[in-house]
JSON list of C-alpha atoms in Angstrom, two decimals:
[
{"chain": "Z", "resi": 41, "resn": "MET", "atom": "CA", "xyz": [15.75, -37.31, 13.68]},
{"chain": "Z", "resi": 42, "resn": "SER", "atom": "CA", "xyz": [18.89, -37.35, 15.76]},
{"chain": "Z", "resi": 43, "resn": "ASP", "atom": "CA", "xyz": [19.88, -35.00, 18.78]},
{"chain": "Z", "resi": 44, "resn": "SER", "atom": "CA", "xyz": [21.88, -33.17, 16.73]},
{"chain": "Z", "resi": 45, "resn": "ASP", "atom": "CA", "xyz": [19.43, -32.20, 13.90]},
{"chain": "Z", "resi": 46, "resn": "SER", "atom": "CA", "xyz": [16.87, -31.33, 16.87]},
{"chain": "Z", "resi": 47, "resn": "GLU", "atom": "CA", "xyz": [19.29, -28.96, 18.54]},
{"chain": "Z", "resi": 48, "resn": "LYS", "atom": "CA", "xyz": [20.14, -27.36, 15.14]},
{"chain": "Z", "resi": 49, "resn": "LYS", "atom": "CA", "xyz": [16.00, -26.97, 14.20]},
{"chain": "Z", "resi": 50, "resn": "ARG", "atom": "CA", "xyz": [15.37, -25.73, 18.00]},
{"chain": "Z", "resi": 51, "resn": "LYS", "atom": "CA", "xyz": [18.36, -23.29, 17.28]},
{"chain": "Z", "resi": 52, "resn": "ASN", "atom": "CA", "xyz": [17.34, -21.79, 14.23]},
{"chain": "Z", "resi": 53, "resn": "SER", "atom": "CA", "xyz": [13.59, -21.62, 15.48]},
{"chain": "Z", "resi": 54, "resn": "ASP", "atom": "CA", "xyz": [15.17, -19.32, 18.82]},
{"chain": "Z", "resi": 55, "resn": "GLU", "atom": "CA", "xyz": [17.30, -17.41, 15.93]},
{"chain": "Z", "resi": 56, "resn": "SER", "atom": "CA", "xyz": [13.77, -16.82, 13.93]},
{"chain": "Z", "resi": 57, "resn": "ASP", "atom": "CA", "xyz": [11.98, -15.78, 17.16]},
{"chain": "Z", "resi": 58, "resn": "SER", "atom": "CA", "xyz": [14.89, -13.48, 17.69]},
{"chain": "Z", "resi": 59, "resn": "ASP", "atom": "CA", "xyz": [14.78, -11.58, 14.75]},
{"chain": "Z", "resi": 60, "resn": "ASP", "atom": "CA", "xyz": [10.74, -11.38, 14.85]},
{"chain": "Z", "resi": 61, "resn": "GLU", "atom": "CA", "xyz": [10.83, -9.69, 18.54]},
{"chain": "Z", "resi": 62, "resn": "GLU", "atom": "CA", "xyz": [13.67, -7.46, 17.21]},
{"chain": "Z", "resi": 63, "resn": "ALA", "atom": "CA", "xyz": [11.37, -6.55, 14.48]},
{"chain": "Z", "resi": 64, "resn": "VAL", "atom": "CA", "xyz": [8.58, -5.67, 16.19]},
{"chain": "Z", "resi": 65, "resn": "ASN", "atom": "CA", "xyz": [10.44, -3.88, 19.08]},
{"chain": "Z", "resi": 66, "resn": "SER", "atom": "CA", "xyz": [11.62, -1.65, 16.27]},
{"chain": "Z", "resi": 67, "resn": "VAL", "atom": "CA", "xyz": [8.96, 0.49, 16.50]},
{"chain": "Z", "resi": 68, "resn": "GLN", "atom": "CA", "xyz": [6.09, 2.38, 18.51]},
{"chain": "Z", "resi": 69, "resn": "TRP", "atom": "CA", "xyz": [2.62, 1.96, 18.40]},
{"chain": "Z", "resi": 70, "resn": "PRO", "atom": "CA", "xyz": [0.67, 2.47, 16.75]},
{"chain": "Z", "resi": 71, "resn": "VAL", "atom": "CA", "xyz": [2.92, 2.66, 13.80]},
{"chain": "Z", "resi": 72, "resn": "GLN", "atom": "CA", "xyz": [1.86, 6.07, 11.68]},
{"chain": "Z", "resi": 73, "resn": "ILE", "atom": "CA", "xyz": [1.73, 5.10, 7.83]},
{"chain": "Z", "resi": 74, "resn": "ARG", "atom": "CA", "xyz": [1.75, 7.94, 5.41]},
{"chain": "Z", "resi": 75, "resn": "ILE", "atom": "CA", "xyz": [0.10, 7.22, 2.03]},
{"chain": "Z", "resi": 76, "resn": "SER", "atom": "CA", "xyz": [-0.16, 8.94, -0.88]},
{"chain": "Z", "resi": 77, "resn": "ILE", "atom": "CA", "xyz": [-1.76, 7.34, -4.11]},
{"chain": "Z", "resi": 78, "resn": "GLU", "atom": "CA", "xyz": [-0.93, 8.57, -8.00]},
{"chain": "Z", "resi": 79, "resn": "PHE", "atom": "CA", "xyz": [-3.72, 7.47, -10.47]},
{"chain": "Z", "resi": 80, "resn": "LEU", "atom": "CA", "xyz": [-1.10, 6.93, -13.70]},
{"chain": "Z", "resi": 81, "resn": "SER", "atom": "CA", "xyz": [-4.33, 5.81, -15.43]},
{"chain": "Z", "resi": 82, "resn": "ILE", "atom": "CA", "xyz": [-7.88, 5.26, -15.62]},
{"chain": "Z", "resi": 83, "resn": "GLY", "atom": "CA", "xyz": [-9.53, 3.03, -18.15]},
{"chain": "Z", "resi": 84, "resn": "GLU", "atom": "CA", "xyz": [-12.76, 1.39, -18.58]},
{"chain": "Z", "resi": 85, "resn": "VAL", "atom": "CA", "xyz": [-15.47, 2.05, -15.90]},
{"chain": "Z", "resi": 86, "resn": "ASP", "atom": "CA", "xyz": [-18.14, -0.62, -16.06]},
{"chain": "Z", "resi": 87, "resn": "THR", "atom": "CA", "xyz": [-21.18, 0.67, -14.63]},
{"chain": "Z", "resi": 88, "resn": "LEU", "atom": "CA", "xyz": [-22.81, -2.90, -14.78]},
{"chain": "Z", "resi": 89, "resn": "ASN", "atom": "CA", "xyz": [-20.29, -4.62, -13.19]},
{"chain": "Z", "resi": 90, "resn": "GLU", "atom": "CA", "xyz": [-19.76, -2.00, -10.75]},
{"chain": "Z", "resi": 91, "resn": "LYS", "atom": "CA", "xyz": [-15.78, -1.86, -11.26]},
{"chain": "Z", "resi": 92, "resn": "PHE", "atom": "CA", "xyz": [-13.14, 0.35, -13.20]},
{"chain": "Z", "resi": 93, "resn": "HIS", "atom": "CA", "xyz": [-9.66, -0.10, -14.70]},
{"chain": "Z", "resi": 94, "resn": "ALA", "atom": "CA", "xyz": [-6.57, 1.87, -13.35]},
{"chain": "Z", "resi": 95, "resn": "GLU", "atom": "CA", "xyz": [-2.92, 1.87, -13.01]},
{"chain": "Z", "resi": 96, "resn": "VAL", "atom": "CA", "xyz": [-1.89, 3.57, -9.61]},
{"chain": "Z", "resi": 97, "resn": "ARG", "atom": "CA", "xyz": [1.01, 4.08, -7.53]},
{"chain": "Z", "resi": 98, "resn": "ILE", "atom": "CA", "xyz": [0.72, 3.56, -3.89]},
{"chain": "Z", "resi": 99, "resn": "ILE", "atom": "CA", "xyz": [3.58, 5.20, -1.74]},
{"chain": "Z", "resi": 100, "resn": "SER", "atom": "CA", "xyz": [3.51, 4.28, 1.94]},
{"chain": "Z", "resi": 101, "resn": "LYS", "atom": "CA", "xyz": [5.99, 5.78, 4.51]},
{"chain": "Z", "resi": 102, "resn": "TRP", "atom": "CA", "xyz": [6.93, 5.06, 7.90]},
{"chain": "Z", "resi": 103, "resn": "PHE", "atom": "CA", "xyz": [9.60, 5.00, 10.36]},
{"chain": "Z", "resi": 104, "resn": "ASP", "atom": "CA", "xyz": [11.54, 2.36, 12.75]},
{"chain": "Z", "resi": 105, "resn": "ASN", "atom": "CA", "xyz": [14.28, 2.40, 14.87]},
{"chain": "Z", "resi": 106, "resn": "ARG", "atom": "CA", "xyz": [16.78, 0.12, 13.05]},
{"chain": "Z", "resi": 107, "resn": "SER", "atom": "CA", "xyz": [19.23, 2.41, 12.11]},
{"chain": "Z", "resi": 108, "resn": "ASP", "atom": "CA", "xyz": [21.93, -0.14, 11.99]},
{"chain": "Z", "resi": 109, "resn": "LYS", "atom": "CA", "xyz": [20.16, -1.73, 9.01]},
{"chain": "Z", "resi": 110, "resn": "LYS", "atom": "CA", "xyz": [20.81, -0.10, 5.83]},
{"chain": "Z", "resi": 111, "resn": "LYS", "atom": "CA", "xyz": [18.49, -2.61, 3.69]},
{"chain": "Z", "resi": 112, "resn": "TYR", "atom": "CA", "xyz": [14.91, -3.31, 4.46]},
{"chain": "Z", "resi": 113, "resn": "ASP", "atom": "CA", "xyz": [13.83, -6.79, 4.53]},
{"chain": "Z", "resi": 114, "resn": "ARG", "atom": "CA", "xyz": [10.02, -7.44, 4.29]},
{"chain": "Z", "resi": 115, "resn": "LYS", "atom": "CA", "xyz": [10.05, -10.83, 5.65]},
{"chain": "Z", "resi": 116, "resn": "LYS", "atom": "CA", "xyz": [12.32, -10.28, 8.68]},
{"chain": "Z", "resi": 117, "resn": "ASP", "atom": "CA", "xyz": [11.64, -6.22, 9.51]},
{"chain": "Z", "resi": 118, "resn": "TRP", "atom": "CA", "xyz": [8.15, -4.84, 10.88]},
{"chain": "Z", "resi": 119, "resn": "ASN", "atom": "CA", "xyz": [5.93, -4.79, 7.74]},
{"chain": "Z", "resi": 120, "resn": "PRO", "atom": "CA", "xyz": [2.56, -3.09, 8.28]},
{"chain": "Z", "resi": 121, "resn": "ASN", "atom": "CA", "xyz": [1.02, -5.77, 5.99]},
{"chain": "Z", "resi": 122, "resn": "LEU", "atom": "CA", "xyz": [-0.59, -3.56, 3.56]},
{"chain": "Z", "resi": 123, "resn": "PHE", "atom": "CA", "xyz": [-3.33, -4.32, 0.77]},
{"chain": "Z", "resi": 124, "resn": "ILE", "atom": "CA", "xyz": [-5.65, -2.74, -1.70]},
{"chain": "Z", "resi": 125, "resn": "GLU", "atom": "CA", "xyz": [-9.00, -3.76, -0.11]},
{"chain": "Z", "resi": 126, "resn": "ASN", "atom": "CA", "xyz": [-11.26, -2.97, -3.00]},
{"chain": "Z", "resi": 127, "resn": "ALA", "atom": "CA", "xyz": [-8.50, -4.92, -5.77]},
{"chain": "Z", "resi": 128, "resn": "MET", "atom": "CA", "xyz": [-10.19, -7.32, -7.42]},
{"chain": "Z", "resi": 129, "resn": "HIS", "atom": "CA", "xyz": [-8.64, -10.85, -8.64]},
{"chain": "Z", "resi": 130, "resn": "ASP", "atom": "CA", "xyz": [-7.09, -9.38, -11.59]},
{"chain": "Z", "resi": 131, "resn": "VAL", "atom": "CA", "xyz": [-5.04, -6.44, -10.25]},
{"chain": "Z", "resi": 132, "resn": "LYS", "atom": "CA", "xyz": [-1.09, -7.33, -10.64]},
{"chain": "Z", "resi": 133, "resn": "GLU", "atom": "CA", "xyz": [1.38, -5.55, -7.89]},
{"chain": "Z", "resi": 134, "resn": "LYS", "atom": "CA", "xyz": [4.82, -5.14, -7.97]},
{"chain": "Z", "resi": 135, "resn": "ILE", "atom": "CA", "xyz": [6.27, -3.67, -4.56]},
{"chain": "Z", "resi": 136, "resn": "LYS", "atom": "CA", "xyz": [9.80, -2.05, -4.11]},
{"chain": "Z", "resi": 137, "resn": "HIS", "atom": "CA", "xyz": [11.47, -0.71, -0.45]},
{"chain": "Z", "resi": 138, "resn": "LYS", "atom": "CA", "xyz": [13.57, 1.34, 0.24]},
{"chain": "Z", "resi": 139, "resn": "ALA", "atom": "CA", "xyz": [15.20, 2.44, 3.75]},
{"chain": "Z", "resi": 140, "resn": "ILE", "atom": "CA", "xyz": [16.77, 5.96, 4.45]},
{"chain": "Z", "resi": 141, "resn": "ILE", "atom": "CA", "xyz": [18.72, 6.36, 7.79]},
{"chain": "Z", "resi": 142, "resn": "LEU", "atom": "CA", "xyz": [17.60, 9.55, 9.00]},
{"chain": "Z", "resi": 143, "resn": "ASP", "atom": "CA", "xyz": [19.72, 9.42, 12.44]},
{"chain": "Z", "resi": 144, "resn": "LYS", "atom": "CA", "xyz": [21.47, 6.94, 15.12]},
{"chain": "Z", "resi": 145, "resn": "GLU", "atom": "CA", "xyz": [18.07, 5.80, 16.33]},
{"chain": "Z", "resi": 146, "resn": "ARG", "atom": "CA", "xyz": [15.57, 5.79, 13.32]},
{"chain": "Z", "resi": 147, "resn": "ARG", "atom": "CA", "xyz": [14.98, 5.24, 9.65]},
{"chain": "Z", "resi": 148, "resn": "GLU", "atom": "CA", "xyz": [12.27, 5.84, 7.28]},
{"chain": "Z", "resi": 149, "resn": "ILE", "atom": "CA", "xyz": [10.89, 3.00, 4.93]},
{"chain": "Z", "resi": 150, "resn": "THR", "atom": "CA", "xyz": [9.52, 3.92, 1.83]},
{"chain": "Z", "resi": 151, "resn": "GLU", "atom": "CA", "xyz": [7.19, 1.12, 0.15]},
{"chain": "Z", "resi": 152, "resn": "THR", "atom": "CA", "xyz": [6.25, 1.84, -3.58]},
{"chain": "Z", "resi": 153, "resn": "ARG", "atom": "CA", "xyz": [3.49, -0.49, -4.80]},
{"chain": "Z", "resi": 154, "resn": "LEU", "atom": "CA", "xyz": [2.61, -0.53, -8.65]},
{"chain": "Z", "resi": 155, "resn": "ALA", "atom": "CA", "xyz": [-0.84, -1.81, -9.08]},
{"chain": "Z", "resi": 156, "resn": "LYS", "atom": "CA", "xyz": [-2.79, -2.43, -12.29]},
{"chain": "Z", "resi": 157, "resn": "GLY", "atom": "CA", "xyz": [-6.00, -4.22, -12.97]},
{"chain": "Z", "resi": 158, "resn": "ASN", "atom": "CA", "xyz": [-9.52, -3.68, -12.28]},
{"chain": "Z", "resi": 159, "resn": "PHE", "atom": "CA", "xyz": [-10.97, -2.18, -8.81]},
{"chain": "Z", "resi": 160, "resn": "TRP", "atom": "CA", "xyz": [-14.59, -2.63, -7.25]},
{"chain": "Z", "resi": 161, "resn": "GLU", "atom": "CA", "xyz": [-16.33, 0.59, -6.74]},
{"chain": "Z", "resi": 162, "resn": "ARG", "atom": "CA", "xyz": [-20.40, 0.94, -5.68]},
{"chain": "Z", "resi": 163, "resn": "ILE", "atom": "CA", "xyz": [-21.45, 2.93, -9.00]},
{"chain": "Z", "resi": 164, "resn": "GLU", "atom": "CA", "xyz": [-24.65, 4.84, -8.04]},
{"chain": "Z", "resi": 165, "resn": "LEU", "atom": "CA", "xyz": [-26.41, 5.98, -10.74]},
{"chain": "Z", "resi": 166, "resn": "GLN", "atom": "CA", "xyz": [-29.25, 8.36, -9.76]},
{"chain": "Z", "resi": 167, "resn": "ASN", "atom": "CA", "xyz": [-29.18, 11.13, -12.18]},
{"chain": "Z", "resi": 168, "resn": "PHE", "atom": "CA", "xyz": [-28.35, 9.25, -15.45]},
{"chain": "Z", "resi": 169, "resn": "PRO", "atom": "CA", "xyz": [-26.94, 10.74, -17.40]},
{"chain": "Z", "resi": 170, "resn": "LEU", "atom": "CA", "xyz": [-25.96, 13.68, -15.36]},
{"chain": "Z", "resi": 171, "resn": "ASP", "atom": "CA", "xyz": [-24.24, 11.47, -12.39]},
{"chain": "Z", "resi": 172, "resn": "THR", "atom": "CA", "xyz": [-21.09, 12.00, -10.83]},
{"chain": "Z", "resi": 173, "resn": "GLN", "atom": "CA", "xyz": [-19.40, 9.02, -9.53]},
{"chain": "Z", "resi": 174, "resn": "GLU", "atom": "CA", "xyz": [-15.92, 8.83, -7.04]},
{"chain": "Z", "resi": 175, "resn": "LEU", "atom": "CA", "xyz": [-13.72, 6.11, -8.02]},
{"chain": "Z", "resi": 176, "resn": "SER", "atom": "CA", "xyz": [-11.51, 5.11, -5.01]},
{"chain": "Z", "resi": 177, "resn": "ILE", "atom": "CA", "xyz": [-8.52, 3.06, -4.20]},
{"chain": "Z", "resi": 178, "resn": "THR", "atom": "CA", "xyz": [-9.30, 1.47, -0.48]},
{"chain": "Z", "resi": 179, "resn": "PHE", "atom": "CA", "xyz": [-5.97, 0.65, 1.12]},
{"chain": "Z", "resi": 180, "resn": "ALA", "atom": "CA", "xyz": [-5.78, -1.28, 4.24]},
{"chain": "Z", "resi": 181, "resn": "SER", "atom": "CA", "xyz": [-3.41, -3.32, 6.68]},
{"chain": "Z", "resi": 182, "resn": "LYS", "atom": "CA", "xyz": [-4.31, -6.83, 7.93]},
{"chain": "Z", "resi": 183, "resn": "LEU", "atom": "CA", "xyz": [-2.80, -5.36, 11.22]},
{"chain": "Z", "resi": 184, "resn": "LYS", "atom": "CA", "xyz": [-4.94, -4.32, 13.88]},
{"chain": "Z", "resi": 185, "resn": "THR", "atom": "CA", "xyz": [-5.54, -0.57, 14.79]},
{"chain": "Z", "resi": 186, "resn": "SER", "atom": "CA", "xyz": [-3.94, -0.11, 17.51]},
{"chain": "Z", "resi": 187, "resn": "GLN", "atom": "CA", "xyz": [-0.76, -1.36, 16.06]},
{"chain": "Z", "resi": 188, "resn": "VAL", "atom": "CA", "xyz": [-1.00, 0.76, 13.14]},
{"chain": "Z", "resi": 189, "resn": "SER", "atom": "CA", "xyz": [-2.80, 4.34, 12.14]},
{"chain": "Z", "resi": 190, "resn": "LEU", "atom": "CA", "xyz": [-2.98, 4.89, 8.13]},
{"chain": "Z", "resi": 191, "resn": "VAL", "atom": "CA", "xyz": [-3.08, 8.60, 7.38]},
{"chain": "Z", "resi": 192, "resn": "GLN", "atom": "CA", "xyz": [-2.96, 10.59, 4.22]},
{"chain": "Z", "resi": 193, "resn": "ASN", "atom": "CA", "xyz": [0.96, 11.89, 3.70]},
{"chain": "Z", "resi": 194, "resn": "GLN", "atom": "CA", "xyz": [0.76, 15.86, 4.16]},
{"chain": "Z", "resi": 195, "resn": "LYS", "atom": "CA", "xyz": [3.88, 16.16, 2.07]},
{"chain": "Z", "resi": 196, "resn": "LYS", "atom": "CA", "xyz": [2.96, 14.40, -0.81]},
{"chain": "Z", "resi": 197, "resn": "ILE", "atom": "CA", "xyz": [-0.61, 14.36, -1.54]},
{"chain": "Z", "resi": 198, "resn": "SER", "atom": "CA", "xyz": [-2.78, 12.03, -3.52]},
{"chain": "Z", "resi": 199, "resn": "THR", "atom": "CA", "xyz": [-2.77, 12.89, -7.45]},
{"chain": "Z", "resi": 200, "resn": "ILE", "atom": "CA", "xyz": [-4.56, 12.39, -10.88]},
{"chain": "Z", "resi": 201, "resn": "TYR", "atom": "CA", "xyz": [-1.78, 13.15, -13.24]},
{"chain": "Z", "resi": 202, "resn": "PHE", "atom": "CA", "xyz": [-2.74, 15.67, -16.17]},
{"chain": "Z", "resi": 203, "resn": "GLU", "atom": "CA", "xyz": [-2.28, 12.96, -19.14]},
{"chain": "Z", "resi": 204, "resn": "THR", "atom": "CA", "xyz": [-4.37, 10.36, -17.32]},
{"chain": "Z", "resi": 205, "resn": "LEU", "atom": "CA", "xyz": [-7.25, 12.99, -16.69]},
{"chain": "Z", "resi": 206, "resn": "HIS", "atom": "CA", "xyz": [-7.23, 14.10, -20.31]},
{"chain": "Z", "resi": 207, "resn": "SER", "atom": "CA", "xyz": [-7.20, 10.96, -21.76]},
{"chain": "Z", "resi": 208, "resn": "PHE", "atom": "CA", "xyz": [-9.97, 9.72, -19.12]},
{"chain": "Z", "resi": 209, "resn": "ARG", "atom": "CA", "xyz": [-12.26, 12.50, -20.35]},
{"chain": "Z", "resi": 210, "resn": "ASP", "atom": "CA", "xyz": [-11.42, 11.44, -24.03]},
{"chain": "Z", "resi": 211, "resn": "GLN", "atom": "CA", "xyz": [-12.28, 8.12, -23.48]},
{"chain": "Z", "resi": 212, "resn": "GLN", "atom": "CA", "xyz": [-15.75, 8.47, -21.82]},
{"chain": "Z", "resi": 213, "resn": "LYS", "atom": "CA", "xyz": [-17.79, 11.15, -20.47]},
{"chain": "Z", "resi": 214, "resn": "TRP", "atom": "CA", "xyz": [-16.94, 11.57, -16.81]},
{"chain": "Z", "resi": 215, "resn": "LYS", "atom": "CA", "xyz": [-15.80, 14.20, -14.72]},
{"chain": "Z", "resi": 216, "resn": "VAL", "atom": "CA", "xyz": [-13.10, 13.26, -12.14]},
{"chain": "Z", "resi": 217, "resn": "ARG", "atom": "CA", "xyz": [-13.09, 15.51, -9.21]}
]
């Protein structure tokens, strides 16, 4: 490798470090991530294998101080590294981001995640056939709790679509609360 190649590589590395540092400095710790979950469909509940099939939309929102940028880049901008903790191996996800500039200092980032597949859930049947069972989606971040605070979005509550509720009841004898 020539000296000029080494210099180019070091310069690119310095620029990358600068971008990373800029992304980290664009938020205030801990970053509050407001989350809402919409159950679009609920399929089979497999009590034997402790899983259920569902399609969900997870909407996560947070603020950063990058009002100079109209587009959000998951690889370059600060990212909370969110994931579905109880997703099984077959879950397919589509993730989109949108940035809205709020004022001269802040923008709001919205991550919309569509996930479809099987989710793990501890199925506790104590009073069969009169049991009730909660089905949940567990959302988490790969970052430390000192960096990220996950909270329920108070402006957009988590929901189960009306059609989902009725098709779910028609499919199995389960009551969704």
